[in-house]
PDB file of C-alpha atoms in Angstrom:
ATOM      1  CA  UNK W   1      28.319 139.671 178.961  1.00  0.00           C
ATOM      2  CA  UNK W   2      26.103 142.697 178.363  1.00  0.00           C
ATOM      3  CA  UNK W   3      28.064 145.625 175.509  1.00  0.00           C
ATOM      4  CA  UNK W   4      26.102 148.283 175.004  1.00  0.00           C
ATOM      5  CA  UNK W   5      27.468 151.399 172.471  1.00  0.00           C
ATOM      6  CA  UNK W   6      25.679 154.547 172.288  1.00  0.00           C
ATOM      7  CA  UNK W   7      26.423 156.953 169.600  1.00  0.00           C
ATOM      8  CA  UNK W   8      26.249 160.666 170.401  1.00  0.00           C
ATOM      9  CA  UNK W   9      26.068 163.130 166.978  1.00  0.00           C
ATOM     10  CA  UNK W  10      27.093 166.642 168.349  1.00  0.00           C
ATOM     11  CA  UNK W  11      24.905 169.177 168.946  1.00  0.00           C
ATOM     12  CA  UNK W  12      23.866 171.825 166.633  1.00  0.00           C
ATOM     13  CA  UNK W  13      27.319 173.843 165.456  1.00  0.00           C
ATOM     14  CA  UNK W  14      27.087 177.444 164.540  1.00  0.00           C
ATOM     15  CA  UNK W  15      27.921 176.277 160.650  1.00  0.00           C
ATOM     16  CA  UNK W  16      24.695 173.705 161.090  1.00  0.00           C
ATOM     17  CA  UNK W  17      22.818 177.067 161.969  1.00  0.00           C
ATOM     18  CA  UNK W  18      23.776 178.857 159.394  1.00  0.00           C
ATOM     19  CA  UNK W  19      23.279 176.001 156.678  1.00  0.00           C
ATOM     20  CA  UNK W  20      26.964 176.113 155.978  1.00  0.00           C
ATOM     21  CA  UNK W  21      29.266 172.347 154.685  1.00  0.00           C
ATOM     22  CA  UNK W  22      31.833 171.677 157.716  1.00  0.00           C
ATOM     23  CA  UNK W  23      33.639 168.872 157.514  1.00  0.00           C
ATOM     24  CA  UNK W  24      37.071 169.263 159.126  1.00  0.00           C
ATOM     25  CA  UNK W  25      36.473 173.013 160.265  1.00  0.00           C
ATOM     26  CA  UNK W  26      36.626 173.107 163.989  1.00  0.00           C
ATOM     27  CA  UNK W  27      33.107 175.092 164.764  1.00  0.00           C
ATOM     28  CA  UNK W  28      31.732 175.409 167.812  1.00  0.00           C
ATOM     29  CA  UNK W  29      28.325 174.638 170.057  1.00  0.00           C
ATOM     30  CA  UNK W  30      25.547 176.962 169.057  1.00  0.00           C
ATOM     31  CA  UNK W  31      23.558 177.518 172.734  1.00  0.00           C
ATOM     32  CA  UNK W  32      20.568 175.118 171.920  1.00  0.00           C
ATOM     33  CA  UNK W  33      23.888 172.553 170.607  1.00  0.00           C
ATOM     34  CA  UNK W  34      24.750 173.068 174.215  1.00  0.00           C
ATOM     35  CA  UNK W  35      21.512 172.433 175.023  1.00  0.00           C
ATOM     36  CA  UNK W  36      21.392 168.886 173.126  1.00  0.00           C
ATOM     37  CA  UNK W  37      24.118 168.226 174.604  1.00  0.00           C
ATOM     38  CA  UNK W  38      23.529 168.474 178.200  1.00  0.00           C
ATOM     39  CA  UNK W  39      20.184 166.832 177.412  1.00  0.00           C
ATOM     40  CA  UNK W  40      21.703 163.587 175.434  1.00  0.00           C
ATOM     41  CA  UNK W  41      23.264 163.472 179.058  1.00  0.00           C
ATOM     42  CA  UNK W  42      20.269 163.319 181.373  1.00  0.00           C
ATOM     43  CA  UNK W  43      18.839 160.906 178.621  1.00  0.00           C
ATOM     44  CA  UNK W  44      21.976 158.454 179.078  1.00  0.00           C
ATOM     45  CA  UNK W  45      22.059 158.727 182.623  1.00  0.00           C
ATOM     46  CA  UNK W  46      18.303 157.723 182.492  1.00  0.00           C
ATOM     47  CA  UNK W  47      18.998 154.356 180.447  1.00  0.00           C
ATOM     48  CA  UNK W  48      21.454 153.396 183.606  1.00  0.00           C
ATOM     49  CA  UNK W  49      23.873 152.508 181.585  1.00  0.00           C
ATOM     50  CA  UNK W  50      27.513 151.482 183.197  1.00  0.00           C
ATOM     51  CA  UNK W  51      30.158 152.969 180.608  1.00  0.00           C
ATOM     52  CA  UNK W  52      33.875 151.920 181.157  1.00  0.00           C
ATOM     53  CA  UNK W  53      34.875 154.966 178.374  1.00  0.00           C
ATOM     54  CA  UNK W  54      34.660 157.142 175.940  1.00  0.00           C
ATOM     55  CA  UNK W  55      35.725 157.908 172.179  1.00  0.00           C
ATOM     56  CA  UNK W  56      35.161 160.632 169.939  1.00  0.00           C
ATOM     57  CA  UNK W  57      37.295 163.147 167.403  1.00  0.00           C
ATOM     58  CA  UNK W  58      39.399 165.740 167.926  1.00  0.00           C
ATOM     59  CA  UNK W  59      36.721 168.566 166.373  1.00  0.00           C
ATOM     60  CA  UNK W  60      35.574 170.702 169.186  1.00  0.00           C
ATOM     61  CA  UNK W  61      31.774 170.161 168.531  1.00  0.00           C
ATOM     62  CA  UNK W  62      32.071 166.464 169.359  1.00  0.00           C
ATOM     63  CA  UNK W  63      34.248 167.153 172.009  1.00  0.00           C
ATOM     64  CA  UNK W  64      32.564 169.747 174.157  1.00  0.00           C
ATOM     65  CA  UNK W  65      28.950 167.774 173.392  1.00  0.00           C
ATOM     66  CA  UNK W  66      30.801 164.750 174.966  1.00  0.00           C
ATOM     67  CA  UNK W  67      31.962 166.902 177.899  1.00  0.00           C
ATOM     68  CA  UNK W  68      28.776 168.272 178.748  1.00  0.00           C
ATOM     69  CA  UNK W  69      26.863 165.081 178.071  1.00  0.00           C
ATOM     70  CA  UNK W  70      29.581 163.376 180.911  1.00  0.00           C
ATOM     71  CA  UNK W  71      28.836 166.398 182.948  1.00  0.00           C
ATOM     72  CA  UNK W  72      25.261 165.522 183.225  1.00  0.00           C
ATOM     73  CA  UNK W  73      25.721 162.062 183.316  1.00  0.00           C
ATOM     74  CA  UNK W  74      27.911 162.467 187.006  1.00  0.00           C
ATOM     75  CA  UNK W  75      30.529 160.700 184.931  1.00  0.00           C
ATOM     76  CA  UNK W  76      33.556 163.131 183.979  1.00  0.00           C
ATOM     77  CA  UNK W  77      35.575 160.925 185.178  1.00  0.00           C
ATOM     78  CA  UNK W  78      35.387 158.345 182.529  1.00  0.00           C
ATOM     79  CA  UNK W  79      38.678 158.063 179.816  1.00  0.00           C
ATOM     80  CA  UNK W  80      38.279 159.319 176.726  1.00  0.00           C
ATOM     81  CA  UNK W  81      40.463 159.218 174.077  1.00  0.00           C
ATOM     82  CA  UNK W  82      40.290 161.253 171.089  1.00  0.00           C
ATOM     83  CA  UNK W  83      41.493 160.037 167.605  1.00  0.00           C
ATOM     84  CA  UNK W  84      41.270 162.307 164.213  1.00  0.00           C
ATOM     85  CA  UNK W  85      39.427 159.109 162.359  1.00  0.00           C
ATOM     86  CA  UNK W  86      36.190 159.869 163.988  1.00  0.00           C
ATOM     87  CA  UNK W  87      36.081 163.358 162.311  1.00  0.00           C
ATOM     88  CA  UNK W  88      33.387 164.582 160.452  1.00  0.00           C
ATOM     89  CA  UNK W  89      33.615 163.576 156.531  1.00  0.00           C
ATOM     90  CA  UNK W  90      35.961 166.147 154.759  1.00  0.00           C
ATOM     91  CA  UNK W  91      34.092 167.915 152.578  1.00  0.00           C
ATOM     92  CA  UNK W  92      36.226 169.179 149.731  1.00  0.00           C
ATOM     93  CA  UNK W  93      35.300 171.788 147.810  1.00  0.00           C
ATOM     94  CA  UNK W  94      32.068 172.553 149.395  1.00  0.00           C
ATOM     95  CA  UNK W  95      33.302 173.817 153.025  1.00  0.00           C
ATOM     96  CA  UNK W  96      32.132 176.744 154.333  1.00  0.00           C
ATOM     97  CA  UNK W  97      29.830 177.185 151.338  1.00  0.00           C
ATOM     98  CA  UNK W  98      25.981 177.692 152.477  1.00  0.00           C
ATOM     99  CA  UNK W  99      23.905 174.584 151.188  1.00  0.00           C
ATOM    100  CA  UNK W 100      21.293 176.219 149.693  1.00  0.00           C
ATOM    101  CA  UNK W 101      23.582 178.550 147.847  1.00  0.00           C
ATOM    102  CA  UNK W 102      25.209 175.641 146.727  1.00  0.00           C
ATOM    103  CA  UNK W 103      22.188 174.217 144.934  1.00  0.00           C
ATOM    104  CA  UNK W 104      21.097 177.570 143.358  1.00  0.00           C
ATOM    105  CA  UNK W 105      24.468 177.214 141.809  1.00  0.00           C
ATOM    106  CA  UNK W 106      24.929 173.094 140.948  1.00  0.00           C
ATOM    107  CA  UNK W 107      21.716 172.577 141.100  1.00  0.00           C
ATOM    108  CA  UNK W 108      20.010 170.134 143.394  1.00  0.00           C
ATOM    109  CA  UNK W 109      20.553 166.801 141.882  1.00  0.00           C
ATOM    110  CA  UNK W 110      24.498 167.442 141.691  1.00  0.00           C
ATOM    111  CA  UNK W 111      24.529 168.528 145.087  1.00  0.00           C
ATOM    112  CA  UNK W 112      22.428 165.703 146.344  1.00  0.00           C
ATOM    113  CA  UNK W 113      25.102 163.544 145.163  1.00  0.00           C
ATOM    114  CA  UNK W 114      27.770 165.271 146.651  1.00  0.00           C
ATOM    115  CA  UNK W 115      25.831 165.386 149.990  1.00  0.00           C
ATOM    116  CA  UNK W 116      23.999 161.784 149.301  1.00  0.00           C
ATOM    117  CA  UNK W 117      25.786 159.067 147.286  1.00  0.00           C
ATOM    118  CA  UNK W 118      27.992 156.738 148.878  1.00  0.00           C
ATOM    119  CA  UNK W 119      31.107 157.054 147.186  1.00  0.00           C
ATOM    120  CA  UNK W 120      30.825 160.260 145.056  1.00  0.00           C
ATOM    121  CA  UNK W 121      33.175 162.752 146.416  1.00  0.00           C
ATOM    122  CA  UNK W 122      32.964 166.877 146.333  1.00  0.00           C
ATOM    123  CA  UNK W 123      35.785 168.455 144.749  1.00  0.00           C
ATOM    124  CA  UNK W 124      38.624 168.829 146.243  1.00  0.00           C
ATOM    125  CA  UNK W 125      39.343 171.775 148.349  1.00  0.00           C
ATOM    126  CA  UNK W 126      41.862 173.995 146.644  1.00  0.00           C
ATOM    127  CA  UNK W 127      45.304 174.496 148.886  1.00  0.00           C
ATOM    128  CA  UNK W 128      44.245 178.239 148.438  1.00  0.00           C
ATOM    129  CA  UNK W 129      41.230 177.697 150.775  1.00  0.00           C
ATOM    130  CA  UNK W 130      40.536 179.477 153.468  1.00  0.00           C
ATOM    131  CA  UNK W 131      40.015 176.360 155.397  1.00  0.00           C
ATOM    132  CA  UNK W 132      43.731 174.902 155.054  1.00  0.00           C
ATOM    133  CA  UNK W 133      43.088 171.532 157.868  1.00  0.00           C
ATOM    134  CA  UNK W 134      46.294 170.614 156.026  1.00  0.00           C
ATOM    135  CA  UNK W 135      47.888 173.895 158.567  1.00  0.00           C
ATOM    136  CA  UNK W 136      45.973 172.400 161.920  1.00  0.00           C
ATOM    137  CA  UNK W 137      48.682 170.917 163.776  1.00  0.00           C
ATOM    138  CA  UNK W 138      46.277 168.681 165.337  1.00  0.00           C
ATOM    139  CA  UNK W 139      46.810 166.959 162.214  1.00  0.00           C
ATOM    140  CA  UNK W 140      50.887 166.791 162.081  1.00  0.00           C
ATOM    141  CA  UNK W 141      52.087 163.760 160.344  1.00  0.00           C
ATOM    142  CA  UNK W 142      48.416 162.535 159.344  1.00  0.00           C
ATOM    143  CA  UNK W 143      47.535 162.502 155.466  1.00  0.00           C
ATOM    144  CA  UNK W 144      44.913 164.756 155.648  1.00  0.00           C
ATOM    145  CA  UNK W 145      42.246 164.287 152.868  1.00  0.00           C
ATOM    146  CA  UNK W 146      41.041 167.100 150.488  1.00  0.00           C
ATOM    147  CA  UNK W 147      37.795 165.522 149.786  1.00  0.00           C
ATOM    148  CA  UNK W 148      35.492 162.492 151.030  1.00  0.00           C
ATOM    149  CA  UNK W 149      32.623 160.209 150.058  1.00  0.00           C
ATOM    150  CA  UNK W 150      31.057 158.571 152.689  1.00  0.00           C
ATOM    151  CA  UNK W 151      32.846 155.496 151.385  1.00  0.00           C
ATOM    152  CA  UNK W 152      36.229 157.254 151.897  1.00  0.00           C
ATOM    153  CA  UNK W 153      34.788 157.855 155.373  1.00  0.00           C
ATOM    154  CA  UNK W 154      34.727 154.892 156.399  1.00  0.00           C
ATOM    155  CA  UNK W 155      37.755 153.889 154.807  1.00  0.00           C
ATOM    156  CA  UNK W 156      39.643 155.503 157.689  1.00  0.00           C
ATOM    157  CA  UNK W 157      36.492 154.688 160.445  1.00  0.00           C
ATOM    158  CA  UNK W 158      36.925 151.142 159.905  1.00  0.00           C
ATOM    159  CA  UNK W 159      40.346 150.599 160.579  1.00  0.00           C
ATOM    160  CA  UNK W 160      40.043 152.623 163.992  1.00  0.00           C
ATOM    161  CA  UNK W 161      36.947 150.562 164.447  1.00  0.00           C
ATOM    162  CA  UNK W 162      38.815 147.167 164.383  1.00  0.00           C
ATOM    163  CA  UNK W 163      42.145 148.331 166.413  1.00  0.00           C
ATOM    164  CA  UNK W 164      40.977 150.648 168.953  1.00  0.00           C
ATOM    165  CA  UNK W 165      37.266 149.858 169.638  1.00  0.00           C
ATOM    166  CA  UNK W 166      36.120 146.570 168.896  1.00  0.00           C
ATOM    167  CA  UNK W 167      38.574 145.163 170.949  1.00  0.00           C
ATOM    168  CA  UNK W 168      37.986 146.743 174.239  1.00  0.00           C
ATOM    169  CA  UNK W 169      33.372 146.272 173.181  1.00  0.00           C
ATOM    170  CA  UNK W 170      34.958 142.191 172.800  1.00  0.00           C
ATOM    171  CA  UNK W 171      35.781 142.557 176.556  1.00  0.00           C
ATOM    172  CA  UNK W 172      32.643 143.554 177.901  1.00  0.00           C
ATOM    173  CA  UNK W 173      33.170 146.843 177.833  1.00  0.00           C
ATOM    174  CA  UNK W 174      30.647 149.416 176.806  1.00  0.00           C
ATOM    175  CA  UNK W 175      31.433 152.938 174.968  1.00  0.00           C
ATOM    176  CA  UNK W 176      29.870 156.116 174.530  1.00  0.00           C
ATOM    177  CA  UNK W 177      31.051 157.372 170.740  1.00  0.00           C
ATOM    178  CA  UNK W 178      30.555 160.638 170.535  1.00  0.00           C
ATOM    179  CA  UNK W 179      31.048 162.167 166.910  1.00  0.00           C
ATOM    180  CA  UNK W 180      29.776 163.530 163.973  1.00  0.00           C
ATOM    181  CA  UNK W 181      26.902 162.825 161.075  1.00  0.00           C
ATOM    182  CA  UNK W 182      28.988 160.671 159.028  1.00  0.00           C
ATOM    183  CA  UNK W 183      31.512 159.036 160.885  1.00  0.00           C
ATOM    184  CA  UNK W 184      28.765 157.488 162.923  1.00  0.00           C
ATOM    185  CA  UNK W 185      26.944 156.674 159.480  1.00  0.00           C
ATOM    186  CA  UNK W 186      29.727 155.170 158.500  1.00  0.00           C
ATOM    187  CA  UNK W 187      30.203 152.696 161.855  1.00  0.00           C
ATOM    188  CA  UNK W 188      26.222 151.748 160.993  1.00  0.00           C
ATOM    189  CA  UNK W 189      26.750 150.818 157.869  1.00  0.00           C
ATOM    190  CA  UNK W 190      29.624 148.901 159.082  1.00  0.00           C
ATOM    191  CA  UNK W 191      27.795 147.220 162.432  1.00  0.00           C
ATOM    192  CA  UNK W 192      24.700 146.660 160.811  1.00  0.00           C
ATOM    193  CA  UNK W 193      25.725 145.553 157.462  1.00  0.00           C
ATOM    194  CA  UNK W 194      23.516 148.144 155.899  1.00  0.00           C
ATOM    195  CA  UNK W 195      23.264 148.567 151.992  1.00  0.00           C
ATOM    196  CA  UNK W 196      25.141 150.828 149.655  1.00  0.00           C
ATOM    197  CA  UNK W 197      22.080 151.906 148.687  1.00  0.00           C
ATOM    198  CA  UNK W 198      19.833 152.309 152.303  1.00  0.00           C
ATOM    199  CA  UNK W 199      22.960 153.452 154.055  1.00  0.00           C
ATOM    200  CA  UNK W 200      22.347 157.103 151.792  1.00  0.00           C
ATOM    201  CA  UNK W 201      18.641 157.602 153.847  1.00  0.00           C
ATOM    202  CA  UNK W 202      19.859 156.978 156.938  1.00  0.00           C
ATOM    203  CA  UNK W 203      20.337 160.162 159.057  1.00  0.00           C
ATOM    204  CA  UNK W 204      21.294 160.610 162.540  1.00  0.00           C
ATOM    205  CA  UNK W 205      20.127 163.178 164.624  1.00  0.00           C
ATOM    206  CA  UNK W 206      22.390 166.260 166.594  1.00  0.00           C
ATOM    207  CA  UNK W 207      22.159 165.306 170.443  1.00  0.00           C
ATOM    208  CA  UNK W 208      20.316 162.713 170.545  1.00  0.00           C
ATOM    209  CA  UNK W 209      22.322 159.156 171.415  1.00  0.00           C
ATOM    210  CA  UNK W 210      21.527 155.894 169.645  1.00  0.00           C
ATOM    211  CA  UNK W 211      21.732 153.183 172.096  1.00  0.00           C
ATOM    212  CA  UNK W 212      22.588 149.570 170.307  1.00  0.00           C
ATOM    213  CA  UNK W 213      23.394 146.444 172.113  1.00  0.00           C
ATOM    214  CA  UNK W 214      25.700 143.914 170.778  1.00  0.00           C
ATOM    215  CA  UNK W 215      25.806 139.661 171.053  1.00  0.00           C
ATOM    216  CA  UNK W 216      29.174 138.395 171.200  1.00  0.00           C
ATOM    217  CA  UNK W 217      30.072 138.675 167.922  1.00  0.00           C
ATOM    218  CA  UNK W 218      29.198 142.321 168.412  1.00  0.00           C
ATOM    219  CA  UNK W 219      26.460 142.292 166.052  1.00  0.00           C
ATOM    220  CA  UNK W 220      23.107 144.781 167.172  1.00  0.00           C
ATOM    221  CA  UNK W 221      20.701 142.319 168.449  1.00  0.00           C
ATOM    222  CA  UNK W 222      18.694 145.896 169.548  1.00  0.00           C
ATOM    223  CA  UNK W 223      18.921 149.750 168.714  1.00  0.00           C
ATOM    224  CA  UNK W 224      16.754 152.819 169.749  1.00  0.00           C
ATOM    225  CA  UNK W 225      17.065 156.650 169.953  1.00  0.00           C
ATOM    226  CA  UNK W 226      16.623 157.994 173.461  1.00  0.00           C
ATOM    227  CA  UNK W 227      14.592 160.547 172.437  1.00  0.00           C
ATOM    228  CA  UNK W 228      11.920 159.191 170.497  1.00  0.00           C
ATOM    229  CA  UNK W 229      10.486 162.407 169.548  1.00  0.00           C
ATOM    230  CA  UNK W 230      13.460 163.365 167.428  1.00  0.00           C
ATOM    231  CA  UNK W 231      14.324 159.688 165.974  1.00  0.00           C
ATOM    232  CA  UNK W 232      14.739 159.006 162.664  1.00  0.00           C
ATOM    233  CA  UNK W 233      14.358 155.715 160.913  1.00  0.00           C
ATOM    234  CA  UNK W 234      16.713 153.469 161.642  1.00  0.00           C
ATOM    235  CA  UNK W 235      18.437 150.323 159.144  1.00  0.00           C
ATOM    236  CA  UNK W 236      15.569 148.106 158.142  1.00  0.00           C
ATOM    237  CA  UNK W 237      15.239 144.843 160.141  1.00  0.00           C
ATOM    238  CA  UNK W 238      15.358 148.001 163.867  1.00  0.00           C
TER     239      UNK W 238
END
C-alpha cells in the first residue's frame, strides 16, 4: 500500500528576511514566502499525489504556506489538524536578535553551536522578554519551553510523531507536513535514522516540499525535493 509524506518548510517569514532568530514568534509570509508557497503547491499537484490530510503547527508561517499550497493544489478541502509540537525550535535567548549581530557579539563559533549542535541549547529567554510565548494563549496549559536544542526538538516531535501521525501513514494514508526548519529536521533524523553528527548539515529549504515514500515499516525506501534547483543534500544513503 503506497504512503507517501511530503514535508513543506514555510516560506520565507519577514524575520527570515531580515536575518532575525524566530522560534516561537508568530511572523508572517514575506510576498516571495507567499510566493514559495503557492509554488510548493503547483509542484505537489504536479507529483499527482492523492493526500488523505494534513498536519502542521499552530505558527502562522506554516499555516498560511499550507493554505496557499492547498489552494493551488485544488485541495482545500483536505483536514488538517494543527498541533503546537510541530513548532519551530524555541530559541531562547537569541529571539528576535539579528544573526549576524549575534556573531559580531559571541562570535561565530559560539553561535554556530547555538544554531548547529544537536543538543546545545541558547540561553534561555528571560520572562522579561519581549517575546513572552509563555502569554500566547494558543499555548494555555502547555509547558512552554524557554530554550531548545534540536535534541529538545525532537523530544516533543517524536512523541506527536508516534501518536498522531504514524498511525494514520500505517494505514495507507499519505500526509502533507507542513512546518518549520527544525521540526522537520528533527522527523529526518528520526525517519531516516540519521547521525548526531550528519543530522547538524542537513538543511531544508523554505517552500520547497520533500517528497519521501515509506515501506511498511514506514522506513524511506525514496526521497527527493520537487524543486531540484533549490535542493539541498539530503541524509547520505538519498
Amino acid at each position: 500500500m503506497p504512503r507517501t509524506l511530503a514535508f513543506l518548510r514555510h516560506g520565507q517569514s519577514q524575520w527570515n528576511l531580515e536575518n532575525r532568530f524566530t522560534g516561537w514568534v508568530d511572523v508572517n509570509l514575506t510576498e516571495k514566502g507567499e510566493a514559495e508557497a503557492k509554488k510548493s503547491g503547483q509542484l505537489l499537484k504536479e507529483a499527482g499525489v492523492a493526500f488523505d490530510g494534513c498536519f502542521t503547527s499552530v505558527q502562522t508561517r506554516a499555516i498560511r504556506t499550507l493554505n496557499f499550497a492547498l489552494e493551488e493544489m485544488g485541495e482545500s478541502w483536505l483536514p488538517v489538524i494543527k498541533d503546537w509540537r510541530l513548532n519551530e525550535r524555541h530559541y531562547g535567548g537569541l529571539t528576535g536578535l539579528n544573526k549576524q549581530e549575534t556573531r559580531d557579539k559571541h562570535g561565530d563559533e559560539q553561535v554556530h553551536i547555538w544554531r548547529r549542535s544537536y543538543d546545545t541549547p541558547p540561553p534561555v529567554l528571560e520572562d522579561s522578554s519581549e517575546f513572552p510565548s509563555l502569554n500566547d494563549r494558543r499555548y494555555r496549559g502547555i509547558d512552554v519551553p524557554k530554550t531548545e536544542s534540536l535534541k529538545l526538538c525532537l523530544d516533543r516531535v517524536e512523541p506527536y510523531w508516534n501518536e498522531a501521525i504514524a498511525p494514520a501513514v500505517r494505514q495507507g494514508q499519505s500526509f502533507i507536513i507542513a512546518a518549520h526548519g527544525n521540526s522537520l529536521r528533527a522527523l529526518v533524523k528520526l525517519l531516516f535514522d540519521v547521525s548526531d553528527d550528519e543530522i547538524t548539515q542537513v538543511e531544508i529549504p523554505t517552500g520547497n516540499p520533500l517528497l519521501i515514500e515509506l515501506d511498511d515499516n514506514l522506513k524511506p525506501t525514496s526521497a527527493r525535493y520537487l524543486d531540484e534547483e533549490r535542493a539541498t543534500e539530503l541524509p547520505s544513503g538519498f
